[in-house]
Tab-separated table of C-alpha atoms in Angstrom:
chain	number	residue	atom	x	y	z
A	501	MET	CA	0.000	0.000	0.000
A	502	SER	CA	1.361	3.390	-0.948
A	503	GLN	CA	0.996	6.547	1.102
A	504	ALA	CA	1.018	10.252	0.343
A	505	ASP	CA	1.268	13.018	2.951
A	506	VAL	CA	-0.918	15.965	1.953
A	507	ASN	CA	-1.469	19.022	4.149
A	508	GLY	CA	-0.735	17.075	7.323
A	509	LEU	CA	-2.930	14.102	6.362
A	510	THR	CA	-1.743	10.669	5.316
A	511	ILE	CA	-3.662	9.243	2.365
A	512	GLU	CA	-3.234	5.575	1.524
A	513	TYR	CA	-3.836	4.460	-2.044
A	514	ASP	CA	-3.573	1.431	-4.279
A	515	MET	CA	-2.598	1.410	-7.950
A	516	ARG	CA	-3.867	-1.422	-10.146
A	517	GLY	CA	-3.990	-1.993	-13.883
A	518	ASP	CA	-2.184	0.023	-16.528
A	519	GLY	CA	-4.925	2.053	-18.225
A	520	GLN	CA	-5.989	5.636	-17.663
A	521	PRO	CA	-6.231	6.655	-13.996
A	522	LEU	CA	-9.553	6.333	-12.203
A	523	LEU	CA	-10.069	7.731	-8.718
A	524	LEU	CA	-12.537	5.902	-6.478
A	525	VAL	CA	-13.568	7.873	-3.397
A	526	MET	CA	-15.193	5.964	-0.546
A	527	GLY	CA	-17.552	8.321	1.251
A	528	LEU	CA	-18.617	8.718	4.871
A	529	GLY	CA	-15.140	8.057	6.238
A	530	SER	CA	-15.174	4.433	5.082
A	531	GLN	CA	-12.063	2.511	4.135
A	532	MET	CA	-11.115	1.390	0.649
A	533	ILE	CA	-11.304	-2.256	1.732
A	534	LEU	CA	-15.070	-1.905	1.255
A	535	TRP	CA	-14.567	-1.760	-2.535
A	536	HIS	CA	-15.153	-5.386	-3.562
A	537	ASP	CA	-12.255	-6.857	-5.555
A	538	GLU	CA	-14.676	-8.141	-8.218
A	539	PHE	CA	-15.988	-4.598	-8.774
A	540	VAL	CA	-12.501	-3.105	-9.026
A	541	ASP	CA	-11.383	-5.897	-11.382
A	542	LEU	CA	-14.320	-5.109	-13.712
A	543	LEU	CA	-13.257	-1.459	-13.812
A	544	ILE	CA	-9.664	-2.449	-14.594
A	545	GLU	CA	-10.819	-4.583	-17.542
A	546	ARG	CA	-12.653	-1.629	-19.131
């Protein structure tokens, strides 16, 4: 897992696939582990 420090906050992110970037934002303070792998894999294939 990669991390970026931005304005005093640490943001963790994951990079998958090799196409154009797509930013998924999990709302309500949830964690990215709630994105189901099957859903993310379908996005990568597109």
